[in-house]
Amino acid sequence: MQKAIISFVIFALLGFGLGYLVFGVIMGDSSKQPQVAQTETNDEATTKEENTAATSSATEDNILNQKGCLGCHSVDALNIKGGAVGPDLSQAFVNVEGKHGKPIEEFLKEPTSAVMSGVISKSPLTDDERKQVLDLLKQASEAK
């Protein structure tokens, strides 16, 4: 009987704790969250805004976004944000051959991974698009 009471108390506490996390913090009103004092200078704020605008523009305008690559991948070296399902492509230009057994140019034509084979077969890259992807990935590999 005593074990049952202890178990009930433990599970009740866990349930209330999880309920608080889900409904109070995650789904709750963000205005109720603790406020952090803003200490950045105007120069820092301007730089952040410029970086955000540049990232936004770079993300919207590049071939990786146009072809849907950013649904799964990011390119951190170029500050291009995307999905986290696929690996970061910052070093793909130099690492694909070692990982997939063929140069990246060939990999983009005929991928050796099952996931990318399915993706590329549904939306193959033209020669011009492949060149744009390669130029962007080369730029990323040199940036990091």
mmCIF file of C-alpha atoms in Angstrom:
data_model
loop_
_atom_site.group_PDB
_atom_site.id
_atom_site.type_symbol
_atom_site.label_atom_id
_atom_site.label_comp_id
_atom_site.label_asym_id
_atom_site.label_seq_id
_atom_site.Cartn_x
_atom_site.Cartn_y
_atom_site.Cartn_z
ATOM 1 C CA MET A 1 0.000 0.000 0.000
ATOM 2 C CA GLN A 2 2.812 2.389 0.895
ATOM 3 C CA LYS A 3 4.537 1.704 -2.468
ATOM 4 C CA ALA A 4 1.314 2.533 -4.271
ATOM 5 C CA ILE A 5 1.023 5.876 -2.473
ATOM 6 C CA ILE A 6 4.646 6.748 -3.201
ATOM 7 C CA SER A 7 4.180 5.795 -6.863
ATOM 8 C CA PHE A 8 1.024 7.905 -7.073
ATOM 9 C CA VAL A 9 2.785 10.946 -5.591
ATOM 10 C CA ILE A 10 5.766 10.582 -7.941
ATOM 11 C CA PHE A 11 3.572 10.220 -11.031
ATOM 12 C CA ALA A 12 1.357 13.120 -9.932
ATOM 13 C CA LEU A 13 4.402 15.366 -9.554
ATOM 14 C CA LEU A 14 5.737 14.278 -12.927
ATOM 15 C CA GLY A 15 2.352 14.882 -14.520
ATOM 16 C CA PHE A 16 2.036 18.371 -13.058
ATOM 17 C CA GLY A 17 5.618 19.173 -14.041
ATOM 18 C CA LEU A 18 5.123 18.034 -17.632
ATOM 19 C CA GLY A 19 1.786 19.815 -17.796
ATOM 20 C CA TYR A 20 3.448 23.017 -16.655
ATOM 21 C CA LEU A 21 6.146 22.658 -19.306
ATOM 22 C CA VAL A 22 3.752 21.913 -22.146
ATOM 23 C CA PHE A 23 0.953 24.310 -21.340
ATOM 24 C CA GLY A 24 2.745 26.945 -19.305
ATOM 25 C CA VAL A 25 6.048 27.421 -21.075
ATOM 26 C CA ILE A 26 5.794 25.970 -24.561
ATOM 27 C CA MET A 27 2.219 26.908 -25.396
ATOM 28 C CA GLY A 28 1.852 29.770 -22.955
ATOM 29 C CA ASP A 29 1.961 33.496 -23.450
ATOM 30 C CA SER A 30 5.529 34.612 -24.152
ATOM 31 C CA SER A 31 4.809 37.955 -22.498
ATOM 32 C CA LYS A 32 4.796 36.116 -19.162
ATOM 33 C CA GLN A 33 8.368 34.954 -19.699
ATOM 34 C CA PRO A 34 11.133 36.703 -17.792
ATOM 35 C CA GLN A 35 12.374 39.765 -19.627
ATOM 36 C CA VAL A 36 16.086 40.210 -20.258
ATOM 37 C CA ALA A 37 17.530 43.686 -20.224
ATOM 38 C CA GLN A 38 18.578 44.886 -23.647
ATOM 39 C CA THR A 39 22.205 45.958 -23.507
ATOM 40 C CA GLU A 40 23.319 46.055 -27.108
ATOM 41 C CA THR A 41 24.520 49.310 -28.551
ATOM 42 C CA ASN A 42 23.014 50.950 -31.624
ATOM 43 C CA ASP A 43 25.979 49.746 -33.699
ATOM 44 C CA GLU A 44 25.406 46.152 -32.582
ATOM 45 C CA ALA A 45 21.682 46.435 -33.298
ATOM 46 C CA THR A 46 22.353 47.861 -36.761
ATOM 47 C CA THR A 47 24.855 45.098 -37.527
ATOM 48 C CA LYS A 48 22.370 42.442 -36.381
ATOM 49 C CA GLU A 49 19.647 43.963 -38.537
ATOM 50 C CA GLU A 50 21.977 44.078 -41.546
ATOM 51 C CA ASN A 51 23.024 40.454 -40.979
ATOM 52 C CA THR A 52 19.400 39.384 -40.620
ATOM 53 C CA ALA A 53 18.443 41.233 -43.800
ATOM 54 C CA ALA A 54 21.424 39.756 -45.648
ATOM 55 C CA THR A 55 20.607 36.267 -44.395
ATOM 56 C CA SER A 56 16.981 36.702 -45.329
ATOM 57 C CA SER A 57 17.923 37.900 -48.793
ATOM 58 C CA ALA A 58 20.566 35.195 -49.230
ATOM 59 C CA THR A 59 18.127 32.523 -48.088
ATOM 60 C CA GLU A 60 15.346 33.710 -50.381
ATOM 61 C CA ASP A 61 17.405 34.361 -53.499
ATOM 62 C CA ASN A 62 19.776 31.419 -53.698
ATOM 63 C CA ILE A 63 19.471 28.254 -55.749
ATOM 64 C CA LEU A 64 19.264 26.074 -52.628
ATOM 65 C CA ASN A 65 16.036 27.774 -51.623
ATOM 66 C CA GLN A 66 14.661 27.791 -55.161
ATOM 67 C CA LYS A 67 15.181 24.024 -55.481
ATOM 68 C CA GLY A 68 13.889 23.236 -51.972
ATOM 69 C CA CYS A 69 17.242 22.148 -50.501
ATOM 70 C CA LEU A 70 16.762 24.424 -47.486
ATOM 71 C CA GLY A 71 13.791 22.374 -46.410
ATOM 72 C CA CYS A 72 16.345 19.907 -44.993
ATOM 73 C CA HIS A 73 19.767 21.581 -45.135
ATOM 74 C CA SER A 74 21.465 24.744 -43.858
ATOM 75 C CA VAL A 75 24.748 26.326 -44.919
ATOM 76 C CA ASP A 76 26.091 27.773 -41.693
ATOM 77 C CA ALA A 77 29.304 29.057 -43.302
ATOM 78 C CA LEU A 78 27.203 31.453 -45.404
ATOM 79 C CA ASN A 79 24.665 32.076 -42.628
ATOM 80 C CA ILE A 80 21.937 30.458 -44.718
ATOM 81 C CA LYS A 81 19.384 28.914 -42.399
ATOM 82 C CA GLY A 82 17.310 25.949 -43.397
ATOM 83 C CA GLY A 83 16.142 22.641 -42.045
ATOM 84 C CA ALA A 84 18.029 20.491 -39.580
ATOM 85 C CA VAL A 85 16.996 17.101 -40.979
ATOM 86 C CA GLY A 86 19.858 16.953 -43.467
ATOM 87 C CA PRO A 87 23.494 17.738 -42.771
ATOM 88 C CA ASP A 88 24.903 21.247 -42.946
ATOM 89 C CA LEU A 89 26.288 21.809 -46.460
ATOM 90 C CA SER A 90 29.125 24.161 -45.501
ATOM 91 C CA GLN A 91 31.784 21.571 -46.327
ATOM 92 C CA ALA A 92 29.840 19.474 -48.846
ATOM 93 C CA PHE A 93 31.960 20.774 -51.735
ATOM 94 C CA VAL A 94 35.049 19.079 -50.297
ATOM 95 C CA ASN A 95 33.519 16.227 -48.241
ATOM 96 C CA VAL A 96 31.023 14.570 -50.599
ATOM 97 C CA GLU A 97 33.597 12.545 -52.505
ATOM 98 C CA GLY A 98 35.013 10.987 -49.344
ATOM 99 C CA LYS A 99 31.551 10.238 -47.990
ATOM 100 C CA HIS A 100 29.777 9.122 -51.162
ATOM 101 C CA GLY A 101 32.608 7.892 -53.386
ATOM 102 C CA LYS A 102 32.197 10.379 -56.219
ATOM 103 C CA PRO A 103 32.888 14.071 -56.788
ATOM 104 C CA ILE A 104 30.092 16.443 -55.854
ATOM 105 C CA GLU A 105 29.462 17.284 -59.524
ATOM 106 C CA GLU A 106 28.632 13.617 -60.188
ATOM 107 C CA PHE A 107 26.768 13.221 -56.904
ATOM 108 C CA LEU A 108 24.397 16.043 -57.892
ATOM 109 C CA LYS A 109 23.644 14.182 -61.157
ATOM 110 C CA GLU A 110 23.340 10.698 -59.628
ATOM 111 C CA PRO A 111 23.384 10.644 -55.811
ATOM 112 C CA THR A 112 24.552 7.490 -54.069
ATOM 113 C CA SER A 113 22.406 8.012 -50.974
ATOM 114 C CA ALA A 114 18.846 6.688 -51.024
ATOM 115 C CA VAL A 115 17.314 9.896 -49.693
ATOM 116 C CA MET A 116 19.071 12.185 -52.156
ATOM 117 C CA SER A 117 18.427 9.782 -55.041
ATOM 118 C CA GLY A 118 14.708 10.164 -54.407
ATOM 119 C CA VAL A 119 14.943 13.941 -54.059
ATOM 120 C CA ILE A 120 17.056 14.505 -57.174
ATOM 121 C CA SER A 121 15.008 12.098 -59.302
ATOM 122 C CA LYS A 122 11.843 14.068 -58.481
ATOM 123 C CA SER A 123 13.456 17.422 -59.257
ATOM 124 C CA PRO A 124 16.653 17.004 -61.297
ATOM 125 C CA LEU A 125 19.024 19.926 -61.580
ATOM 126 C CA THR A 126 19.703 21.495 -64.949
ATOM 127 C CA ASP A 127 23.345 22.104 -65.885
ATOM 128 C CA ASP A 128 22.948 25.780 -64.968
ATOM 129 C CA GLU A 129 21.307 24.963 -61.614
ATOM 130 C CA ARG A 130 24.026 22.421 -60.826
ATOM 131 C CA LYS A 131 26.668 25.082 -61.585
ATOM 132 C CA GLN A 132 24.906 27.536 -59.239
ATOM 133 C CA VAL A 133 24.770 24.919 -56.466
ATOM 134 C CA LEU A 134 28.453 24.080 -56.956
ATOM 135 C CA ASP A 135 29.460 27.764 -56.921
ATOM 136 C CA LEU A 136 27.514 28.358 -53.702
ATOM 137 C CA LEU A 137 28.921 25.236 -51.997
ATOM 138 C CA LYS A 138 32.456 26.129 -53.097
ATOM 139 C CA GLN A 139 31.977 29.601 -51.615
ATOM 140 C CA ALA A 140 30.753 27.990 -48.376
ATOM 141 C CA SER A 141 33.747 25.649 -48.170
ATOM 142 C CA GLU A 142 36.118 28.589 -48.564
ATOM 143 C CA ALA A 143 34.272 30.694 -45.970
ATOM 144 C CA LYS A 144 34.667 28.276 -43.102
#
